């Protein structure tokens, strides 16, 4: 390659084909034509030396009548070590103008399977037809063939850089879909640097072989960046690329890029990585990935759940499953399963995630259990917070996670959080949602901090020597005389022990306190069934029950056949949640009569409740069972379980002034922290266990501390933070963690923003009042002008 023929210059020349396409094709289509034509010219140049040998071998193979795979293997031997071939006697200089479409299509069909497949996924045949219809095909071919892309003119490495530049131009011209297929180069460089920077062997020793893998390969940006990073520092190292991509067009671009770089393209797969891992048996040294943010996995839910239940930790998802609405953590677990064993040198992962994997899901949830697995297995090295507006199709906060199973001694048991949200500059021209970009200094600041593994207290960008231009404020609208002081733009790094992100969720219970009263109003409620029939029955009774009586000889009670159509119409409009079975129950006289019978029994019991408490309020629910039993005996009434429950629900209610309801009496030592309270006025040695009030139930998160026992930590927290405020509360000892069987459920979250929060005091009230007075005066002046 000449001095002038740099990869950027060559890419610009290749892209100049767009001059021919302008007007007949959309800008977003340019790359779909330029990329396959560039690939075709490169392949033609690579195959030039072995062309005659392949054609000679092809003549022999054709006479053998072998299957396609066997033919390919024999023809590959004639290429001198290449992974592809072409058996056509034509090249781009021999296509001819008159039959160029047919000849070009035939020429492409004569490539070996892997190379031919790339053109198929580019839908290249369709674009050949469109170019031919526009009388542009001959012109484009002539333009392409004037470019020398043979290995003699440009090396694999430089050709790879050229193709990457073409991909970048394609990305920028496809803003509406770029984020689905392309990761911005600045983010790629940062992630690659963080992942590779600690492998001294790969960066210095000759003959070193490393593997790199991306399960969401896109167009191969991460794979290319990893290979380029190592090549620049150690040209003698060998990087073998592996990847899988779901989108056919992105897959074609990635495969073409790897083919140009001399990689074995059979390692690049097409398909869904989560449901159909086509590299299931492989482990890798390095993995880089930018999975889609917030994309649900409902379509493959059954496959994922089946793998988890059948394989557990022998599969990829043994740690847990996130909610179906976001599959980001599934990709992370997939990558963890691909780490080369630590005994074989281990592996490292760089993955870009949004904020939800940091904190979504409470203790015991799938997300929390995944974080627990990662942190307790000591796999997480660092998380870097990126600036917003860094990606083509979203402006949300994003983070780079770096994980490894070969941590250095100083990093073991620790996690570094790096806050790089201010390390960026505004782009001159936005690309979709991408408005910010990181320059080499920004990336170096983060990588140096990661490499130093030291705490960096919030330091301004000026102190770091990063002079960022001040953001332009809008001059539109009213400008405050005393504007709020903007927070300083800072950079910071913090180091935490892994267990500091963990907590144990303990359940705090409080006693149920209830009163009861057999009042007329409460008993009248028994005429109607419980929810969801309660409200509809009240409406029906109000509208059509005027002639019903509670006498036993009332034959019309609950008979609704004559008004069923009217009731159905009203219910459909006003109680749309009712199902057909419930509507039938509403219209069934047996349901109405059953409720009436329960109400009448309650009225009888009202007359027989002992000690004159029938219509009086009693604030000790502990006496209810005995009173009910006496009343039933006196009235010779038998209540089944359902009737008893209905009556009890109707005549009782929660009352914070009532006595605590006793659930059970124990003959064990009192332990109020765990709900066993010393009896009052009872026989010595008895302790009381109270019923719990679900409405007062609460959960407390207690920080983990490996230096103390679980019970000691829980009890100390309870005595300090709970008991002084609610003396009748206790810890529910039955809520235990599934894994360690200790009281409380373990959870993990990484509250990144909380650790780096910078307090900004509010504006002084006098300044706010001054602004309000000014605005009020202006409004009054405007109103006076209107009236005048």
Coordinates of C-alpha atoms in Angstrom, one line a residue, residues 167-599:
X167 CA -19.0 -0.1 7.9
X168 CA -18.7 3.0 10.0
X169 CA -19.9 5.2 7.0
X170 CA -22.7 2.7 6.5
X171 CA -23.7 3.1 10.1
X172 CA -23.7 6.8 10.0
X173 CA -25.9 6.7 6.9
X174 CA -28.4 4.4 8.6
X175 CA -29.2 6.4 11.7
X176 CA -32.7 4.9 12.0
X177 CA -31.5 1.3 12.5
X178 CA -27.8 1.8 13.3
X179 CA -28.1 1.1 17.0
X180 CA -29.5 -2.4 16.2
X181 CA -26.3 -3.4 14.4
X182 CA -23.5 -1.0 15.3
X183 CA -21.7 -0.1 18.5
X184 CA -20.1 3.3 18.4
X185 CA -16.3 3.1 17.9
X186 CA -15.4 5.1 21.0
X187 CA -17.4 2.7 23.2
X188 CA -15.8 -0.3 21.4
X189 CA -12.3 1.1 22.0
X190 CA -12.9 1.8 25.7
X191 CA -14.4 -1.7 26.4
X192 CA -11.6 -3.4 24.4
X193 CA -8.9 -1.5 26.3
X194 CA -10.4 -2.5 29.7
X195 CA -10.6 -6.1 28.8
X196 CA -7.2 -6.6 27.2
X197 CA -5.0 -4.3 29.2
X198 CA -4.0 -6.8 31.8
X199 CA -2.9 -9.6 29.5
X200 CA 0.9 -9.0 29.3
X201 CA 1.6 -12.2 27.4
X202 CA -0.9 -11.5 24.6
X203 CA 0.5 -7.9 24.3
X204 CA 4.2 -8.8 24.4
X205 CA 5.1 -12.4 23.5
X206 CA 5.4 -13.7 20.0
X207 CA 3.4 -16.7 18.8
X208 CA 0.7 -16.3 21.5
X209 CA -2.8 -17.6 20.4
X210 CA -5.9 -16.1 21.9
X211 CA -9.6 -16.5 21.1
X212 CA -12.2 -13.7 21.1
X213 CA -16.0 -14.1 21.1
X214 CA -19.0 -11.9 20.7
X215 CA -22.5 -13.6 21.1
X216 CA -24.2 -10.5 19.7
X217 CA -21.6 -9.9 17.0
X218 CA -23.5 -7.3 14.9
X219 CA -21.2 -6.3 12.1
X220 CA -18.1 -7.5 14.0
X221 CA -17.0 -4.2 15.6
X222 CA -15.9 -5.8 18.8
X223 CA -14.2 -8.7 17.2
X224 CA -12.3 -6.3 14.9
X225 CA -11.4 -4.0 17.7
X226 CA -10.0 -6.8 19.8
X227 CA -7.9 -8.1 17.0
X228 CA -6.7 -4.6 16.1
X229 CA -5.8 -3.7 19.7
X230 CA -3.6 -6.8 20.1
X231 CA -2.1 -6.4 16.6
X232 CA -1.0 -2.8 17.3
X233 CA 0.9 -3.9 20.4
X234 CA 2.0 -7.3 19.3
X235 CA 1.8 -8.1 15.6
X236 CA 3.1 -11.6 16.2
X237 CA 0.1 -12.6 18.4
X238 CA -2.6 -14.7 16.8
X239 CA -6.3 -13.8 17.5
X240 CA -9.0 -16.2 16.4
X241 CA -12.5 -14.7 16.2
X242 CA -15.8 -16.4 17.0
X243 CA -19.3 -14.9 17.0
X244 CA -23.0 -15.3 16.5
X245 CA -25.5 -12.8 15.1
X246 CA -29.3 -12.8 14.8
X247 CA -29.7 -10.2 12.0
X248 CA -28.9 -11.7 8.6
X249 CA -27.5 -8.4 7.1
X250 CA -25.3 -7.7 10.1
X251 CA -24.2 -11.4 10.0
X252 CA -23.2 -10.9 6.3
X253 CA -21.1 -7.8 7.1
X254 CA -19.4 -9.5 10.1
X255 CA -18.6 -12.6 8.1
X256 CA -17.3 -10.5 5.2
X257 CA -15.1 -8.5 7.6
X258 CA -13.7 -11.7 9.2
X259 CA -13.1 -13.2 5.7
X260 CA -11.1 -10.1 4.7
X261 CA -9.0 -10.3 7.8
X262 CA -8.1 -13.9 7.0
X263 CA -10.2 -15.5 9.8
X264 CA -12.0 -18.8 9.6
X265 CA -15.5 -17.6 8.9
X266 CA -17.0 -21.0 9.8
X267 CA -16.6 -19.7 13.4
X268 CA -19.2 -16.9 12.7
X269 CA -22.7 -18.2 13.1
X270 CA -26.2 -17.0 12.3
X271 CA -29.0 -17.5 14.8
X272 CA -30.3 -16.6 18.3
X273 CA -27.5 -17.1 20.8
X274 CA -29.8 -17.6 23.7
X275 CA -32.1 -20.2 22.2
X276 CA -29.6 -21.9 19.8
X277 CA -26.0 -21.5 20.9
X278 CA -24.1 -22.8 17.9
X279 CA -20.7 -22.7 19.8
X280 CA -22.0 -24.5 22.9
X281 CA -18.8 -26.6 23.4
X282 CA -16.3 -23.7 23.1
X283 CA -14.6 -21.6 25.8
X284 CA -12.9 -18.3 25.2
X285 CA -10.1 -16.1 26.4
X286 CA -11.9 -12.8 25.7
X287 CA -15.5 -11.9 25.2
X288 CA -17.0 -8.6 24.2
X289 CA -20.7 -7.9 23.8
X290 CA -23.2 -5.1 23.5
X291 CA -26.6 -7.0 23.8
X292 CA -29.8 -5.2 23.0
X293 CA -31.2 -3.1 25.9
X294 CA -34.5 -4.0 27.5
X295 CA -35.6 -6.5 24.8
X296 CA -38.0 -9.2 26.1
X297 CA -37.3 -12.9 25.6
X298 CA -40.9 -14.1 25.6
X299 CA -40.6 -15.8 22.2
X300 CA -37.8 -18.1 23.6
X301 CA -39.1 -18.3 27.2
X302 CA -40.0 -22.0 27.1
X303 CA -36.5 -22.9 25.7
X304 CA -34.7 -20.9 28.3
X305 CA -36.7 -22.2 31.2
X306 CA -36.3 -25.8 29.9
X307 CA -32.5 -25.4 29.9
X308 CA -32.5 -24.0 33.4
X309 CA -34.7 -26.8 34.8
X310 CA -33.0 -29.6 33.0
X311 CA -29.3 -28.5 33.3
X312 CA -29.2 -26.1 36.3
X313 CA -25.7 -24.9 36.9
X314 CA -24.4 -27.4 34.3
X315 CA -26.1 -25.1 31.7
X316 CA -26.0 -21.4 31.3
X317 CA -28.8 -20.2 33.5
X318 CA -28.4 -22.0 36.8
X319 CA -28.0 -18.8 38.8
X320 CA -31.5 -17.6 37.9
X321 CA -33.7 -16.0 35.3
X322 CA -34.5 -12.3 34.9
X323 CA -38.0 -11.1 34.2
X324 CA -39.2 -11.7 30.7
X325 CA -39.3 -8.0 29.8
X326 CA -35.4 -7.7 29.8
X327 CA -33.0 -10.3 28.6
X328 CA -29.7 -8.4 29.2
X329 CA -28.7 -10.6 32.1
X330 CA -29.3 -13.7 30.0
X331 CA -26.5 -12.6 27.7
X332 CA -24.2 -12.0 30.7
X333 CA -24.9 -15.5 32.1
X334 CA -24.3 -16.9 28.6
X335 CA -20.9 -15.2 28.5
X336 CA -20.0 -16.4 32.0
X337 CA -20.6 -20.0 30.9
X338 CA -18.1 -19.4 28.1
X339 CA -15.2 -18.3 30.3
X340 CA -12.1 -20.5 29.8
X341 CA -11.4 -22.4 33.0
X342 CA -9.1 -20.6 35.4
X343 CA -6.8 -23.6 35.4
X344 CA -6.3 -23.1 31.7
X345 CA -5.6 -19.4 32.0
X346 CA -9.1 -18.1 32.6
X347 CA -11.0 -15.5 30.6
X348 CA -12.3 -11.9 30.7
X349 CA -15.6 -10.3 29.7
X350 CA -16.5 -6.8 28.7
X351 CA -20.3 -6.2 28.3
X352 CA -22.3 -3.1 27.9
X353 CA -25.6 -3.0 29.8
X354 CA -28.2 -0.4 30.8
X355 CA -29.0 0.5 34.4
X356 CA -31.6 -2.1 35.2
X357 CA -29.2 -5.1 35.7
X358 CA -27.6 -3.1 38.6
X359 CA -30.6 -2.9 40.8
X360 CA -33.8 -4.3 39.3
X361 CA -35.4 -7.1 41.3
X362 CA -35.5 -7.4 45.1
X363 CA -34.0 -10.2 47.3
X364 CA -34.8 -13.6 45.9
X365 CA -35.7 -12.4 42.4
X366 CA -33.9 -13.8 39.4
X367 CA -31.9 -10.6 38.8
X368 CA -30.8 -10.5 42.4
X369 CA -29.8 -14.1 42.3
X370 CA -27.7 -13.5 39.2
X371 CA -25.9 -10.6 40.8
X372 CA -25.4 -12.8 43.9
X373 CA -23.8 -15.5 41.9
X374 CA -21.5 -13.1 40.1
X375 CA -20.4 -11.3 43.3
X376 CA -20.1 -14.4 45.5
X377 CA -18.1 -16.1 42.9
X378 CA -15.9 -13.0 42.8
X379 CA -16.2 -12.6 39.0
X380 CA -16.9 -8.8 38.8
X381 CA -13.8 -6.6 38.4
X382 CA -15.3 -3.2 37.6
X383 CA -18.3 -1.3 36.3
X384 CA -17.8 2.0 34.4
X385 CA -20.6 4.5 34.1
X386 CA -20.7 6.0 30.6
X387 CA -22.0 9.4 29.6
X388 CA -25.6 9.5 28.3
X389 CA -26.4 10.0 24.6
X390 CA -23.6 7.7 23.5
X391 CA -25.5 5.3 21.3
X392 CA -27.3 5.7 18.0
X393 CA -30.7 4.6 19.1
X394 CA -30.9 5.5 22.8
X395 CA -29.8 8.3 25.2
X396 CA -30.2 6.3 28.4
X397 CA -27.5 5.7 31.0
X398 CA -25.2 2.8 30.2
X399 CA -22.4 0.9 31.9
X400 CA -19.5 -1.3 30.9
X401 CA -19.1 -4.4 33.1
X402 CA -15.7 -6.1 33.2
X403 CA -15.7 -9.6 34.6
X404 CA -13.0 -12.2 35.0
X405 CA -12.2 -15.6 36.6
X406 CA -8.5 -14.7 36.9
X407 CA -8.5 -11.7 39.1
X408 CA -5.2 -10.3 40.3
X409 CA -4.5 -10.8 44.1
X410 CA -5.2 -7.1 44.9
X411 CA -8.6 -7.3 43.2
X412 CA -9.8 -10.5 44.8
X413 CA -13.0 -10.0 46.8
X414 CA -13.3 -6.4 45.6
X415 CA -15.1 -4.4 42.9
X416 CA -14.1 -1.1 41.4
X417 CA -16.8 1.4 40.4
X418 CA -15.7 4.2 38.0
X419 CA -17.8 7.2 37.4
X420 CA -17.1 8.4 33.9
X421 CA -20.4 10.1 33.1
X422 CA -18.7 13.5 32.4
X423 CA -15.9 12.2 30.2
X424 CA -17.2 13.2 26.8
X425 CA -17.6 16.0 24.4
X426 CA -20.5 17.2 22.2
X427 CA -20.4 16.0 18.6
X428 CA -20.5 18.6 15.9
X429 CA -23.3 16.6 14.3
X430 CA -25.5 14.1 16.1
X431 CA -25.9 10.6 14.7
X432 CA -29.4 9.5 15.7
X433 CA -29.4 9.7 19.5
X434 CA -25.7 9.8 19.7
X435 CA -24.8 13.4 20.7
X436 CA -21.7 12.7 22.8
X437 CA -18.4 11.0 22.1
X438 CA -15.4 10.1 24.1
X439 CA -11.9 11.0 22.8
X440 CA -8.6 9.3 23.4
X441 CA -8.0 11.3 26.6
X442 CA -11.3 10.4 28.1
X443 CA -10.7 6.7 27.4
X444 CA -7.2 6.9 28.8
X445 CA -8.4 8.5 32.0
X446 CA -10.8 5.5 32.6
X447 CA -8.3 2.8 31.7
X448 CA -5.5 4.4 33.8
X449 CA -7.9 4.5 36.8
X450 CA -8.8 0.9 36.2
X451 CA -5.2 -0.1 35.9
X452 CA -4.1 1.8 39.0
X453 CA -6.9 0.2 41.1
X454 CA -7.0 3.1 43.5
X455 CA -9.8 5.2 45.1
X456 CA -10.1 8.6 43.3
X457 CA -12.2 11.1 45.2
X458 CA -14.4 13.3 43.1
X459 CA -11.9 15.4 41.1
X460 CA -12.9 18.1 38.5
X461 CA -12.1 17.5 34.9
X462 CA -9.9 20.7 34.9
X463 CA -7.8 19.2 37.7
X464 CA -7.4 16.1 35.5
X465 CA -6.2 18.3 32.6
X466 CA -9.4 17.6 30.6
X467 CA -10.6 21.0 29.5
X468 CA -14.1 20.4 28.2
X469 CA -15.9 23.4 26.5
X470 CA -18.8 24.7 28.6
X471 CA -22.2 23.5 27.5
X472 CA -24.1 26.2 25.6
X473 CA -27.1 27.3 27.6
X474 CA -30.3 28.2 25.8
X475 CA -30.9 31.9 25.7
X476 CA -34.6 31.5 25.0
X477 CA -37.2 32.5 27.6
X478 CA -36.6 34.3 30.9
X479 CA -33.2 34.1 32.4
X480 CA -33.1 34.0 36.2
X481 CA -31.1 36.8 37.9
X482 CA -29.9 34.2 40.4
X483 CA -29.7 30.9 38.5
X484 CA -29.0 27.6 40.2
X485 CA -25.3 26.8 40.5
X486 CA -24.5 23.9 38.2
X487 CA -22.8 20.8 39.7
X488 CA -19.1 20.6 38.9
X489 CA -18.2 18.0 36.3
X490 CA -16.1 15.4 38.1
X491 CA -14.5 12.0 37.8
X492 CA -14.3 9.5 40.6
X493 CA -13.4 5.9 41.4
X494 CA -14.4 3.8 44.4
X495 CA -13.5 0.3 45.6
X496 CA -15.8 -1.9 47.6
X497 CA -15.7 -5.4 49.1
X498 CA -18.0 -7.7 47.1
X499 CA -20.2 -8.3 50.2
X500 CA -20.9 -4.6 50.6
X501 CA -23.4 -4.9 47.7
X502 CA -25.3 -7.6 49.6
X503 CA -28.1 -7.4 52.2
X504 CA -30.4 -9.8 54.0
X505 CA -34.1 -9.0 53.7
X506 CA -35.8 -9.8 57.0
X507 CA -39.6 -9.7 57.4
X508 CA -40.9 -7.7 60.3
X509 CA -44.3 -8.7 61.6
X510 CA -46.7 -6.9 63.9
X511 CA -49.7 -8.3 65.8
X512 CA -53.2 -8.3 64.5
X513 CA -55.6 -6.2 66.5
X514 CA -59.3 -6.7 65.9
X515 CA -62.7 -5.8 67.3
X516 CA -66.1 -7.3 66.6
X517 CA -69.7 -6.3 66.9
X518 CA -72.9 -8.0 65.8
X519 CA -74.5 -4.7 64.7
X520 CA -77.4 -4.5 62.3
X521 CA -75.3 -2.6 59.7
X522 CA -72.6 -5.3 59.7
X523 CA -75.0 -8.2 59.6
X524 CA -76.9 -6.6 56.7
X525 CA -73.7 -6.8 54.6
X526 CA -74.1 -10.6 54.7
X527 CA -77.0 -10.3 52.2
X528 CA -74.3 -9.9 49.5
X529 CA -71.5 -12.3 48.6
X530 CA -67.9 -11.3 48.8
X531 CA -65.9 -9.7 46.0
X532 CA -66.2 -9.6 43.0
X533 CA -70.0 -10.2 43.4
X534 CA -70.4 -7.7 46.3
X535 CA -70.9 -4.5 44.3
X536 CA -73.0 -6.0 41.5
X537 CA -75.3 -7.7 44.0
X538 CA -75.8 -4.4 45.9
X539 CA -76.8 -2.7 42.6
X540 CA -79.2 -5.6 41.7
X541 CA -80.8 -5.5 45.1
X542 CA -81.3 -1.7 45.0
X543 CA -82.8 -1.9 41.5
X544 CA -84.9 -5.0 41.6
X545 CA -85.2 -6.1 45.3
X546 CA -87.8 -3.8 46.5
X547 CA -90.4 -6.6 46.6
X548 CA -88.2 -9.1 48.4
X549 CA -88.6 -9.8 52.0
X550 CA -86.6 -11.8 54.5
X551 CA -89.5 -14.0 55.4
X552 CA -89.2 -17.7 54.6
X553 CA -92.3 -17.7 52.5
X554 CA -91.0 -15.0 50.0
X555 CA -90.9 -17.0 46.8
X556 CA -89.7 -14.1 44.6
X557 CA -86.4 -13.5 46.6
X558 CA -83.5 -13.7 44.1
X559 CA -85.7 -14.5 41.1
X560 CA -84.1 -12.4 38.3
X561 CA -85.2 -14.3 35.1
X562 CA -87.4 -11.5 33.9
X563 CA -84.7 -8.8 34.1
X564 CA -81.7 -11.0 33.2
X565 CA -81.1 -9.3 29.9
X566 CA -81.1 -5.8 31.5
X567 CA -78.8 -6.9 34.3
X568 CA -76.4 -8.5 31.8
X569 CA -76.2 -5.3 29.7
X570 CA -75.5 -3.2 32.8
X571 CA -72.9 -5.6 34.2
X572 CA -71.1 -5.7 30.8
X573 CA -70.8 -1.9 30.9
X574 CA -70.1 -1.3 34.6
X575 CA -68.5 -4.5 35.9
X576 CA -66.5 -5.6 32.9
X577 CA -64.1 -7.7 35.0
X578 CA -66.8 -10.2 35.8
X579 CA -66.5 -13.5 34.0
X580 CA -69.4 -15.4 32.5
X581 CA -69.5 -17.9 35.4
X582 CA -69.7 -15.0 37.9
X583 CA -72.5 -13.4 35.9
X584 CA -74.4 -16.7 36.1
X585 CA -73.9 -16.8 39.9
X586 CA -75.2 -13.2 40.1
X587 CA -78.4 -14.2 38.3
X588 CA -78.8 -17.5 40.3
X589 CA -81.5 -17.4 43.0
X590 CA -79.7 -20.1 44.9
X591 CA -76.7 -17.8 45.5
X592 CA -79.1 -15.0 46.8
X593 CA -80.9 -17.5 49.0
X594 CA -77.7 -18.9 50.4
X595 CA -76.5 -15.4 51.4
X596 CA -79.9 -14.6 52.9
X597 CA -79.7 -17.7 55.0
X598 CA -76.3 -16.7 56.3
X599 CA -77.6 -13.2 57.2

